Amino acid sequence: MPRPLVATISIAALQHNLSVAKACSPGAKAWAVVKANAYGHGLARAARAFSAADGLALIEVESAIGLREQGWQKPILLLEGFFDPSDLPLCAAHQVEFAVHCNEQIDMLEKARLPAQVDVHLKVNSGMNRLGFAPDAVRAAHARLQALSAVRSITLMTHFANADDAGNPGLPLAEQLRRFRLATEGLPGARSVSNSAAVLTQPELACDWVRPGIMLYGGTPGGRSAQDFGLRPAMMLASEIIGMQHIEAGEAIGYGSRFIAGKPMTVGVVACGYADGYPRHAPTGTPVVVDGSRTAIIGRVSMDMITVDLTEVPGAHVGSKVELWGEQLPIDEVATAAGTIGYELMCALAPRVRVVEQ
């Protein structure tokens, strides 16, 4: 028998969440963001689930070409652009669109001899200060791109730092919008600004294209819960109790003896650990569900095992079902307890974890 730890991916939930994104932005086309192996859900699986998307957006050139080879015929966008001049003929041949965020990329484009025209997305740095042209450099970059016969179209894009916290004093959303609009005023081309947080909380900003990511998988960037927005969890991580211990007050559990029992307790051992992608830093008190009852982990997460409190879970036994996140326990709740975000938990799912679809 295989180890009982299983990640179940719901195609129906992925499809539902895309429909929510499209309903929030009815006048816009939607890039379904599938980077990081579709946030751990599987790229090929996500491509099937997101057949109703207007395009797929990701990072790696090789993954984009793989999507073409698997039959995806709609647009594909490389969110970080290309990394080397050798990528350009491949992008042109496979009709893969890409971001342009620096003059060095334009230099490469100017020297390239391409087999077909390409569609580019000019990235504006409106304040996040990762990738993109500073607002006062946008027009010069646009002019250079527009002068290239190999460039068929230019979409203007930016990325919000705080769409889930519009009044953030470090960089208010309104200030990013002001900078983007000032930098691109009068320039031709479609606009693309909205990530998941903006799609859900600022639908009026949708422009021509939106780029939903985490919301497609049933998570939210922060603030309100996914359920509040009508989103469904697309990944359930579940296992079983594989062992039990009955301990007395004063006894310790796990590496480092971090947890000392204050009373007699029943402890369950779950087949899951940090080698499976569960966060090692998850503290005592991080929620789990055992046979439908909420309880919590106790002690330090091990490579292959987690210990949980079964004292108040009557009838728990070896073989009891454990949900680590999913329908009964939102992944964002687990992430918050562990001091991280749902994105990281999804993306950290280890290759050794068995994955099934439903």
C-alpha atoms as a printed R data frame, in Angstrom:
    type eleno elety resid chain resno       x      y       z
1   ATOM     1    CA   MET     A     1   0.000  0.000   0.000
2   ATOM     2    CA   PRO     A     2   1.251  3.522  -0.740
3   ATOM     3    CA   ARG     A     3   1.893  6.025   2.006
4   ATOM     4    CA   PRO     A     4  -1.456  7.598   2.961
5   ATOM     5    CA   LEU     A     5  -0.477 11.212   2.230
6   ATOM     6    CA   VAL     A     6  -2.375 12.435  -0.848
7   ATOM     7    CA   ALA     A     7  -2.917 15.805  -2.508
8   ATOM     8    CA   THR     A     8  -6.287 15.891  -4.263
9   ATOM     9    CA   ILE     A     9  -6.708 18.492  -7.009
10  ATOM    10    CA   SER     A    10 -10.241 19.514  -7.934
11  ATOM    11    CA   ILE     A    11 -10.603 20.380 -11.605
12  ATOM    12    CA   ALA     A    12 -14.131 21.611 -10.909
13  ATOM    13    CA   ALA     A    13 -12.823 24.034  -8.259
14  ATOM    14    CA   LEU     A    14 -10.197 25.407 -10.649
15  ATOM    15    CA   GLN     A    15 -12.866 25.945 -13.288
16  ATOM    16    CA   HIS     A    16 -15.207 27.560 -10.760
17  ATOM    17    CA   ASN     A    17 -12.544 29.971  -9.508
18  ATOM    18    CA   LEU     A    18 -11.729 31.067 -13.053
19  ATOM    19    CA   SER     A    19 -15.419 31.760 -13.588
20  ATOM    20    CA   VAL     A    20 -15.383 33.966 -10.477
21  ATOM    21    CA   ALA     A    21 -12.423 35.912 -11.853
22  ATOM    22    CA   LYS     A    22 -14.134 36.414 -15.198
23  ATOM    23    CA   ALA     A    23 -17.398 37.462 -13.513
24  ATOM    24    CA   CYS     A    24 -15.494 40.088 -11.480
25  ATOM    25    CA   SER     A    25 -14.037 41.539 -14.699
26  ATOM    26    CA   PRO     A    26 -16.699 40.995 -17.358
27  ATOM    27    CA   GLY     A    27 -15.232 43.489 -19.809
28  ATOM    28    CA   ALA     A    28 -11.680 42.167 -19.641
29  ATOM    29    CA   LYS     A    29  -9.818 39.183 -20.987
30  ATOM    30    CA   ALA     A    30  -8.167 36.932 -18.409
31  ATOM    31    CA   TRP     A    31  -4.661 35.552 -18.235
32  ATOM    32    CA   ALA     A    32  -4.773 32.501 -15.963
33  ATOM    33    CA   VAL     A    33  -1.456 32.646 -14.125
34  ATOM    34    CA   VAL     A    34   0.065 29.153 -14.025
35  ATOM    35    CA   LYS     A    35   3.618 29.874 -12.894
36  ATOM    36    CA   ALA     A    36   5.376 27.607 -10.373
37  ATOM    37    CA   ASN     A    37   3.803 24.496 -11.893
38  ATOM    38    CA   ALA     A    38   0.399 26.151 -11.545
39  ATOM    39    CA   TYR     A    39   1.065 26.992  -7.895
40  ATOM    40    CA   GLY     A    40   1.825 23.335  -7.231
41  ATOM    41    CA   HIS     A    41  -1.345 22.037  -8.900
42  ATOM    42    CA   GLY     A    42   0.328 20.773 -12.082
43  ATOM    43    CA   LEU     A    43   0.794 22.753 -15.274
44  ATOM    44    CA   ALA     A    44  -0.812 20.286 -17.669
45  ATOM    45    CA   ARG     A    45  -3.720 19.806 -15.268
46  ATOM    46    CA   ALA     A    46  -4.246 23.555 -14.950
47  ATOM    47    CA   ALA     A    47  -4.129 24.039 -18.718
48  ATOM    48    CA   ARG     A    48  -7.039 21.621 -19.045
49  ATOM    49    CA   ALA     A    49  -8.937 23.233 -16.177
50  ATOM    50    CA   PHE     A    50  -8.415 26.746 -17.539
51  ATOM    51    CA   SER     A    51  -9.518 26.050 -21.092
52  ATOM    52    CA   ALA     A    52 -11.954 28.980 -20.767
53  ATOM    53    CA   ALA     A    53  -9.135 31.448 -20.009
54  ATOM    54    CA   ASP     A    54  -8.081 33.840 -22.757
55  ATOM    55    CA   GLY     A    55  -4.436 32.991 -22.168
56  ATOM    56    CA   LEU     A    56  -1.956 31.400 -19.772
57  ATOM    57    CA   ALA     A    57   0.814 33.345 -18.036
58  ATOM    58    CA   LEU     A    58   3.946 31.826 -16.535
59  ATOM    59    CA   ILE     A    59   7.721 32.293 -16.238
60  ATOM    60    CA   GLU     A    60   9.766 29.663 -18.084
61  ATOM    61    CA   VAL     A    61  10.267 29.603 -21.857
62  ATOM    62    CA   GLU     A    62  10.495 25.811 -21.830
63  ATOM    63    CA   SER     A    63   7.169 25.512 -20.011
64  ATOM    64    CA   ALA     A    64   5.535 27.802 -22.547
65  ATOM    65    CA   ILE     A    65   6.812 25.661 -25.397
66  ATOM    66    CA   GLY     A    66   5.608 22.570 -23.536
67  ATOM    67    CA   LEU     A    67   2.111 24.044 -23.409
68  ATOM    68    CA   ARG     A    68   2.204 24.569 -27.165
69  ATOM    69    CA   GLU     A    69   3.348 20.989 -27.686
70  ATOM    70    CA   GLN     A    70   0.471 19.794 -25.503
71  ATOM    71    CA   GLY     A    71  -1.983 21.615 -27.756
72  ATOM    72    CA   TRP     A    72  -2.625 24.968 -26.077
73  ATOM    73    CA   GLN     A    73  -3.413 27.337 -28.968
74  ATOM    74    CA   LYS     A    74  -4.468 30.505 -27.150
75  ATOM    75    CA   PRO     A    75  -1.999 33.227 -26.070
76  ATOM    76    CA   ILE     A    76   0.854 32.486 -23.671
77  ATOM    77    CA   LEU     A    77   2.676 35.209 -21.756
78  ATOM    78    CA   LEU     A    78   6.111 35.124 -20.094
79  ATOM    79    CA   LEU     A    79   5.683 37.408 -17.083
80  ATOM    80    CA   GLU     A    80   9.407 37.990 -16.579
81  ATOM    81    CA   GLY     A    81  10.115 38.149 -20.293
82  ATOM    82    CA   PHE     A    82  12.982 36.326 -21.970
83  ATOM    83    CA   PHE     A    83  16.352 35.708 -20.327
84  ATOM    84    CA   ASP     A    84  18.731 35.269 -23.254
85  ATOM    85    CA   PRO     A    85  18.827 36.134 -26.970
86  ATOM    86    CA   SER     A    86  18.457 32.438 -27.766
87  ATOM    87    CA   ASP     A    87  14.955 32.556 -26.251
88  ATOM    88    CA   LEU     A    88  13.696 35.015 -28.844
89  ATOM    89    CA   PRO     A    89  13.487 32.760 -31.929
90  ATOM    90    CA   LEU     A    90  11.690 30.163 -29.806
91  ATOM    91    CA   CYS     A    91   9.173 32.713 -28.569
92  ATOM    92    CA   ALA     A    92   8.560 33.929 -32.109
93  ATOM    93    CA   ALA     A    93   8.248 30.443 -33.571
94  ATOM    94    CA   HIS     A    94   5.790 29.341 -30.892
95  ATOM    95    CA   GLN     A    95   3.962 32.676 -30.692
96  ATOM    96    CA   VAL     A    96   4.802 33.214 -27.045
97  ATOM    97    CA   GLU     A    97   4.286 36.769 -25.798
98  ATOM    98    CA   PHE     A    98   6.698 38.221 -23.263
99  ATOM    99    CA   ALA     A    99   7.256 41.119 -20.915
100 ATOM   100    CA   VAL     A   100   9.959 43.655 -21.674
101 ATOM   101    CA   HIS     A   101  11.173 45.319 -18.498
102 ATOM   102    CA   CYS     A   102  14.656 46.710 -19.224
103 ATOM   103    CA   ASN     A   103  16.720 48.296 -21.964
104 ATOM   104    CA   GLU     A   104  18.965 45.248 -22.153
105 ATOM   105    CA   GLN     A   105  16.011 43.222 -23.432
106 ATOM   106    CA   ILE     A   106  15.257 45.854 -26.055
107 ATOM   107    CA   ASP     A   107  18.913 45.748 -27.098
108 ATOM   108    CA   MET     A   108  18.570 42.004 -27.669
109 ATOM   109    CA   LEU     A   109  15.337 42.477 -29.598
110 ATOM   110    CA   GLU     A   110  16.936 45.061 -31.865
111 ATOM   111    CA   LYS     A   111  19.710 42.629 -32.789
112 ATOM   112    CA   ALA     A   112  17.470 39.561 -33.197
113 ATOM   113    CA   ARG     A   113  16.465 38.037 -36.518
114 ATOM   114    CA   LEU     A   114  13.123 36.433 -35.827
115 ATOM   115    CA   PRO     A   115  11.042 33.992 -37.893
116 ATOM   116    CA   ALA     A   116   7.799 35.807 -37.030
117 ATOM   117    CA   GLN     A   117   6.535 38.936 -35.332
118 ATOM   118    CA   VAL     A   118   6.115 38.991 -31.561
119 ATOM   119    CA   ASP     A   119   3.703 40.602 -29.107
120 ATOM   120    CA   VAL     A   120   5.374 42.325 -26.181
121 ATOM   121    CA   HIS     A   121   4.195 43.636 -22.822
122 ATOM   122    CA   LEU     A   122   6.010 46.784 -21.736
123 ATOM   123    CA   LYS     A   123   6.421 46.621 -17.963
124 ATOM   124    CA   VAL     A   124   6.070 49.885 -16.041
125 ATOM   125    CA   ASN     A   125   7.654 50.155 -12.614
126 ATOM   126    CA   SER     A   126   4.939 52.116 -10.856
127 ATOM   127    CA   GLY     A   127   6.537 51.780  -7.434
128 ATOM   128    CA   MET     A   128   7.004 48.118  -6.584
129 ATOM   129    CA   ASN     A   129  10.632 48.459  -7.657
130 ATOM   130    CA   ARG     A   130  11.212 44.966  -8.913
131 ATOM   131    CA   LEU     A   131  10.987 44.838 -12.709
132 ATOM   132    CA   GLY     A   132   9.981 47.536 -15.153
133 ATOM   133    CA   PHE     A   133  10.861 50.903 -16.637
134 ATOM   134    CA   ALA     A   134  10.675 53.943 -14.413
135 ATOM   135    CA   PRO     A   135   7.736 56.159 -15.409
136 ATOM   136    CA   ASP     A   136   9.992 58.780 -17.033
137 ATOM   137    CA   ALA     A   137  11.634 56.081 -19.179
138 ATOM   138    CA   VAL     A   138   8.465 54.443 -20.476
139 ATOM   139    CA   ARG     A   139   7.934 56.605 -23.547
140 ATOM   140    CA   ALA     A   140  11.475 56.119 -24.808
141 ATOM   141    CA   ALA     A   141  11.195 52.358 -24.329
142 ATOM   142    CA   HIS     A   142   7.826 52.327 -26.093
143 ATOM   143    CA   ALA     A   143   9.287 54.276 -29.027
144 ATOM   144    CA   ARG     A   144  12.172 51.832 -29.389
145 ATOM   145    CA   LEU     A   145   9.802 48.872 -29.404
146 ATOM   146    CA   GLN     A   146   7.378 50.539 -31.780
147 ATOM   147    CA   ALA     A   147  10.220 51.125 -34.251
148 ATOM   148    CA   LEU     A   148  10.967 47.405 -34.528
149 ATOM   149    CA   SER     A   149   9.321 45.630 -37.450
150 ATOM   150    CA   ALA     A   150   9.442 42.393 -35.444
151 ATOM   151    CA   VAL     A   151   7.121 43.848 -32.785
152 ATOM   152    CA   ARG     A   152   3.472 43.352 -33.720
153 ATOM   153    CA   SER     A   153   1.817 44.834 -30.638
154 ATOM   154    CA   ILE     A   154   2.691 46.455 -27.321
155 ATOM   155    CA   THR     A   155   0.585 45.939 -24.212
156 ATOM   156    CA   LEU     A   156   1.253 48.247 -21.267
157 ATOM   157    CA   MET     A   157   1.392 46.532 -17.886
158 ATOM   158    CA   THR     A   158   2.290 47.090 -14.258
159 ATOM   159    CA   HIS     A   159   2.042 45.115 -11.040
160 ATOM   160    CA   PHE     A   160   0.429 46.264  -7.790
161 ATOM   161    CA   ALA     A   161   2.270 45.887  -4.511
162 ATOM   162    CA   ASN     A   162  -0.718 46.495  -2.222
163 ATOM   163    CA   ALA     A   163  -3.959 45.805  -4.068
164 ATOM   164    CA   ASP     A   164  -5.164 43.926  -0.974
165 ATOM   165    CA   ASP     A   165  -4.234 46.938   1.202
166 ATOM   166    CA   ALA     A   166  -5.075 49.921  -0.972
167 ATOM   167    CA   GLY     A   167  -4.241 52.502   1.689
168 ATOM   168    CA   ASN     A   168  -0.832 51.072   2.560
169 ATOM   169    CA   PRO     A   169   1.263 54.129   3.537
170 ATOM   170    CA   GLY     A   170   4.386 52.681   1.954
171 ATOM   171    CA   LEU     A   171   2.810 52.691  -1.506
172 ATOM   172    CA   PRO     A   172  -0.917 53.437  -1.820
173 ATOM   173    CA   LEU     A   173  -2.675 51.769  -4.728
174 ATOM   174    CA   ALA     A   174  -3.904 55.155  -5.952
175 ATOM   175    CA   GLU     A   175  -0.316 56.366  -6.249
176 ATOM   176    CA   GLN     A   176   0.689 53.372  -8.356
177 ATOM   177    CA   LEU     A   177  -2.283 53.989 -10.619
178 ATOM   178    CA   ARG     A   178  -1.422 57.674 -10.920
179 ATOM   179    CA   ARG     A   179   2.153 56.869 -11.923
180 ATOM   180    CA   PHE     A   180   1.086 54.214 -14.432
181 ATOM   181    CA   ARG     A   181  -1.534 56.409 -16.047
182 ATOM   182    CA   LEU     A   182   0.782 59.400 -16.275
183 ATOM   183    CA   ALA     A   183   3.569 57.286 -17.776
184 ATOM   184    CA   THR     A   184   1.300 55.683 -20.403
185 ATOM   185    CA   GLU     A   185  -1.099 58.532 -21.212
186 ATOM   186    CA   GLY     A   186  -1.655 58.756 -24.949
187 ATOM   187    CA   LEU     A   187   0.359 55.635 -25.779
188 ATOM   188    CA   PRO     A   188  -1.441 53.073 -27.944
189 ATOM   189    CA   GLY     A   189  -1.966 49.517 -26.787
190 ATOM   190    CA   ALA     A   190  -3.981 47.416 -24.380
191 ATOM   191    CA   ARG     A   191  -3.564 47.794 -20.610
192 ATOM   192    CA   SER     A   192  -3.013 45.065 -18.002
193 ATOM   193    CA   VAL     A   193  -2.793 45.949 -14.308
194 ATOM   194    CA   SER     A   194  -5.007 43.744 -12.110
195 ATOM   195    CA   ASN     A   195  -3.724 40.779 -10.104
196 ATOM   196    CA   SER     A   196  -5.963 38.571  -7.927
197 ATOM   197    CA   ALA     A   197  -6.297 41.135  -5.161
198 ATOM   198    CA   ALA     A   198  -7.343 43.848  -7.584
199 ATOM   199    CA   VAL     A   199  -9.733 41.536  -9.424
200 ATOM   200    CA   LEU     A   200 -11.470 40.707  -6.153
201 ATOM   201    CA   THR     A   201 -11.439 44.064  -4.384
202 ATOM   202    CA   GLN     A   202 -10.974 46.713  -7.109
203 ATOM   203    CA   PRO     A   203 -12.951 45.353 -10.090
204 ATOM   204    CA   GLU     A   204 -13.251 48.817 -11.651
205 ATOM   205    CA   LEU     A   205  -9.507 48.692 -12.468
206 ATOM   206    CA   ALA     A   206  -9.808 45.699 -14.782
207 ATOM   207    CA   CYS     A   207  -8.669 47.409 -18.046
208 ATOM   208    CA   ASP     A   208  -8.227 45.173 -21.101
209 ATOM   209    CA   TRP     A   209  -6.577 42.178 -19.406
210 ATOM   210    CA   VAL     A   210  -6.558 40.862 -15.843
211 ATOM   211    CA   ARG     A   211  -4.013 38.438 -14.396
212 ATOM   212    CA   PRO     A   212  -5.654 36.284 -11.697
213 ATOM   213    CA   GLY     A   213  -3.263 33.958  -9.912
214 ATOM   214    CA   ILE     A   214  -3.747 32.781  -6.324
215 ATOM   215    CA   MET     A   215  -7.526 33.190  -6.493
216 ATOM   216    CA   LEU     A   216  -7.718 30.524  -9.207
217 ATOM   217    CA   TYR     A   217  -6.450 27.973  -6.714
218 ATOM   218    CA   GLY     A   218  -8.781 28.930  -3.889
219 ATOM   219    CA   GLY     A   219  -6.534 31.260  -1.908
220 ATOM   220    CA   THR     A   220  -6.576 35.001  -1.306
221 ATOM   221    CA   PRO     A   221  -3.737 37.524  -1.045
222 ATOM   222    CA   GLY     A   222  -4.819 38.624   2.427
223 ATOM   223    CA   GLY     A   223  -7.660 40.170   4.361
224 ATOM   224    CA   ARG     A   224 -10.965 38.447   3.706
225 ATOM   225    CA   SER     A   225 -11.186 34.684   3.316
226 ATOM   226    CA   ALA     A   226 -11.434 32.901  -0.007
227 ATOM   227    CA   GLN     A   227 -14.892 31.673   0.983
228 ATOM   228    CA   ASP     A   228 -16.046 35.281   1.361
229 ATOM   229    CA   PHE     A   229 -15.363 35.762  -2.340
230 ATOM   230    CA   GLY     A   230 -17.071 32.519  -3.363
231 ATOM   231    CA   LEU     A   231 -13.790 30.755  -4.143
232 ATOM   232    CA   ARG     A   232 -13.329 27.017  -3.662
233 ATOM   233    CA   PRO     A   233 -10.140 25.251  -2.520
234 ATOM   234    CA   ALA     A   234  -8.548 23.425  -5.432
235 ATOM   235    CA   MET     A   235  -6.045 21.421  -3.371
236 ATOM   236    CA   MET     A   236  -6.740 19.180  -0.396
237 ATOM   237    CA   LEU     A   237  -3.773 17.699   1.439
238 ATOM   238    CA   ALA     A   238  -4.864 14.705   3.481
239 ATOM   239    CA   SER     A   239  -3.244 11.848   5.339
240 ATOM   240    CA   GLU     A   240  -3.938  9.418   8.183
241 ATOM   241    CA   ILE     A   241  -2.973  8.759  11.776
242 ATOM   242    CA   ILE     A   242  -0.252  6.095  11.615
243 ATOM   243    CA   GLY     A   243   0.530  5.814  15.317
244 ATOM   244    CA   MET     A   244  -0.633  6.915  18.778
245 ATOM   245    CA   GLN     A   245   0.962  7.586  22.142
246 ATOM   246    CA   HIS     A   246  -0.642  8.112  25.551
247 ATOM   247    CA   ILE     A   247   1.551 10.388  27.641
248 ATOM   248    CA   GLU     A   248   1.474 11.808  31.148
249 ATOM   249    CA   ALA     A   249   1.851 15.382  32.371
250 ATOM   250    CA   GLY     A   250   5.469 16.502  32.153
251 ATOM   251    CA   GLU     A   251   6.400 14.322  29.180
252 ATOM   252    CA   ALA     A   252   7.857 15.915  26.041
253 ATOM   253    CA   ILE     A   253   7.061 15.385  22.374
254 ATOM   254    CA   GLY     A   254   9.317 15.473  19.338
255 ATOM   255    CA   TYR     A   255  12.711 16.920  18.452
256 ATOM   256    CA   GLY     A   256  13.976 19.548  20.842
257 ATOM   257    CA   SER     A   257  11.288 18.572  23.368
258 ATOM   258    CA   ARG     A   258   9.567 21.854  22.519
259 ATOM   259    CA   PHE     A   259   6.164 20.727  23.767
260 ATOM   260    CA   ILE     A   260   5.733 19.564  27.378
261 ATOM   261    CA   ALA     A   261   2.368 18.052  28.241
262 ATOM   262    CA   GLY     A   262   0.547 19.880  31.009
263 ATOM   263    CA   LYS     A   263  -1.857 16.978  31.535
264 ATOM   264    CA   PRO     A   264  -2.351 13.399  30.354
265 ATOM   265    CA   MET     A   265  -2.744 13.462  26.573
266 ATOM   266    CA   THR     A   266  -3.363 11.280  23.568
267 ATOM   267    CA   VAL     A   267  -0.969 12.043  20.735
268 ATOM   268    CA   GLY     A   268  -1.472 11.062  17.108
269 ATOM   269    CA   VAL     A   269   1.293 10.737  14.536
270 ATOM   270    CA   VAL     A   270   0.385 11.914  11.011
271 ATOM   271    CA   ALA     A   271   2.170 10.717   7.874
272 ATOM   272    CA   CYS     A   272   3.285 14.138   6.630
273 ATOM   273    CA   GLY     A   273   6.303 16.320   7.289
274 ATOM   274    CA   TYR     A   274   8.468 19.098   5.959
275 ATOM   275    CA   ALA     A   275   9.900 16.801   3.252
276 ATOM   276    CA   ASP     A   276   6.351 16.730   1.865
277 ATOM   277    CA   GLY     A   277   6.060 20.514   1.831
278 ATOM   278    CA   TYR     A   278   4.371 21.042   5.194
279 ATOM   279    CA   PRO     A   279   6.054 24.050   6.849
280 ATOM   280    CA   ARG     A   280   8.662 23.012   9.387
281 ATOM   281    CA   HIS     A   281   8.166 26.292  11.228
282 ATOM   282    CA   ALA     A   282   4.454 25.601  11.885
283 ATOM   283    CA   PRO     A   283   4.094 26.032  15.652
284 ATOM   284    CA   THR     A   284   2.117 24.124  18.229
285 ATOM   285    CA   GLY     A   285  -1.489 25.160  17.744
286 ATOM   286    CA   THR     A   286  -1.494 25.098  13.941
287 ATOM   287    CA   PRO     A   287  -4.916 23.627  13.070
288 ATOM   288    CA   VAL     A   288  -5.617 20.221  11.550
289 ATOM   289    CA   VAL     A   289  -8.838 18.224  11.165
290 ATOM   290    CA   VAL     A   290  -9.005 14.613  12.338
291 ATOM   291    CA   ASP     A   291 -12.100 12.586  11.462
292 ATOM   292    CA   GLY     A   292 -14.006 15.833  11.012
293 ATOM   293    CA   SER     A   293 -12.928 17.327  14.347
294 ATOM   294    CA   ARG     A   294 -10.632 20.337  14.541
295 ATOM   295    CA   THR     A   295  -7.532 19.946  16.653
296 ATOM   296    CA   ALA     A   296  -3.934 21.128  16.415
297 ATOM   297    CA   ILE     A   297  -0.376 20.027  15.933
298 ATOM   298    CA   ILE     A   298   1.892 19.810  18.976
299 ATOM   299    CA   GLY     A   299   5.660 19.782  19.023
300 ATOM   300    CA   ARG     A   300   8.064 20.303  16.165
301 ATOM   301    CA   VAL     A   301   7.247 19.199  12.606
302 ATOM   302    CA   SER     A   302   9.600 16.377  11.557
303 ATOM   303    CA   MET     A   303  10.799 15.431   8.090
304 ATOM   304    CA   ASP     A   304   8.140 12.745   7.623
305 ATOM   305    CA   MET     A   305   5.759 13.112  10.560
306 ATOM   306    CA   ILE     A   306   3.596 15.567  12.480
307 ATOM   307    CA   THR     A   307   2.262 15.012  15.986
308 ATOM   308    CA   VAL     A   308  -1.265 16.164  16.794
309 ATOM   309    CA   ASP     A   309  -3.396 16.393  19.915
310 ATOM   310    CA   LEU     A   310  -6.101 13.700  19.923
311 ATOM   311    CA   THR     A   311  -7.131 14.165  23.544
312 ATOM   312    CA   GLU     A   312 -10.439 15.794  22.558
313 ATOM   313    CA   VAL     A   313 -11.047 13.723  19.413
314 ATOM   314    CA   PRO     A   314 -13.116 10.790  20.654
315 ATOM   315    CA   GLY     A   315 -12.775  7.620  18.652
316 ATOM   316    CA   ALA     A   316  -9.562  8.654  16.917
317 ATOM   317    CA   HIS     A   317  -7.477  5.639  15.972
318 ATOM   318    CA   VAL     A   318  -4.717  4.459  13.693
319 ATOM   319    CA   GLY     A   319  -6.197  4.990  10.242
320 ATOM   320    CA   SER     A   320  -8.224  8.089  11.200
321 ATOM   321    CA   LYS     A   321  -8.437 10.575   8.337
322 ATOM   322    CA   VAL     A   322  -6.489 13.810   8.666
323 ATOM   323    CA   GLU     A   323  -7.039 16.943   6.575
324 ATOM   324    CA   LEU     A   324  -4.059 19.266   6.652
325 ATOM   325    CA   TRP     A   325  -5.815 21.793   4.413
326 ATOM   326    CA   GLY     A   326  -8.717 21.727   1.994
327 ATOM   327    CA   GLU     A   327 -12.509 21.845   2.216
328 ATOM   328    CA   GLN     A   328 -12.735 21.670   6.020
329 ATOM   329    CA   LEU     A   329  -9.627 23.724   6.751
330 ATOM   330    CA   PRO     A   330  -8.729 26.690   4.487
331 ATOM   331    CA   ILE     A   331  -5.103 26.714   3.396
332 ATOM   332    CA   ASP     A   332  -4.852 30.407   4.265
333 ATOM   333    CA   GLU     A   333  -5.758 29.629   7.881
334 ATOM   334    CA   VAL     A   334  -2.966 27.068   8.112
335 ATOM   335    CA   ALA     A   335  -0.554 29.491   6.462
336 ATOM   336    CA   THR     A   336  -1.434 32.295   8.866
337 ATOM   337    CA   ALA     A   337  -0.883 30.018  11.860
338 ATOM   338    CA   ALA     A   338   2.498 29.041  10.416
339 ATOM   339    CA   GLY     A   339   3.517 32.638   9.739
340 ATOM   340    CA   THR     A   340   3.500 32.299   5.968
341 ATOM   341    CA   ILE     A   341   1.067 32.580   3.043
342 ATOM   342    CA   GLY     A   342  -1.057 30.061   1.180
343 ATOM   343    CA   TYR     A   343   0.997 30.587  -1.989
344 ATOM   344    CA   GLU     A   344   4.066 29.077  -0.300
345 ATOM   345    CA   LEU     A   345   2.210 26.025   0.977
346 ATOM   346    CA   MET     A   346   0.779 25.278  -2.469
347 ATOM   347    CA   CYS     A   347   4.076 25.771  -4.268
348 ATOM   348    CA   ALA     A   348   6.038 23.754  -1.693
349 ATOM   349    CA   LEU     A   349   4.147 20.510  -2.327
350 ATOM   350    CA   ALA     A   350   6.945 17.953  -2.723
351 ATOM   351    CA   PRO     A   351   7.331 15.619  -5.720
352 ATOM   352    CA   ARG     A   352   7.053 12.575  -3.464
353 ATOM   353    CA   VAL     A   353   3.459 13.443  -2.525
354 ATOM   354    CA   ARG     A   354   0.953 11.391  -4.487
355 ATOM   355    CA   VAL     A   355  -1.432 13.601  -6.477
356 ATOM   356    CA   VAL     A   356  -4.899 12.585  -7.657
357 ATOM   357    CA   GLU     A   357  -7.643 14.459  -9.481
358 ATOM   358    CA   GLN     A   358 -11.298 14.677  -8.714
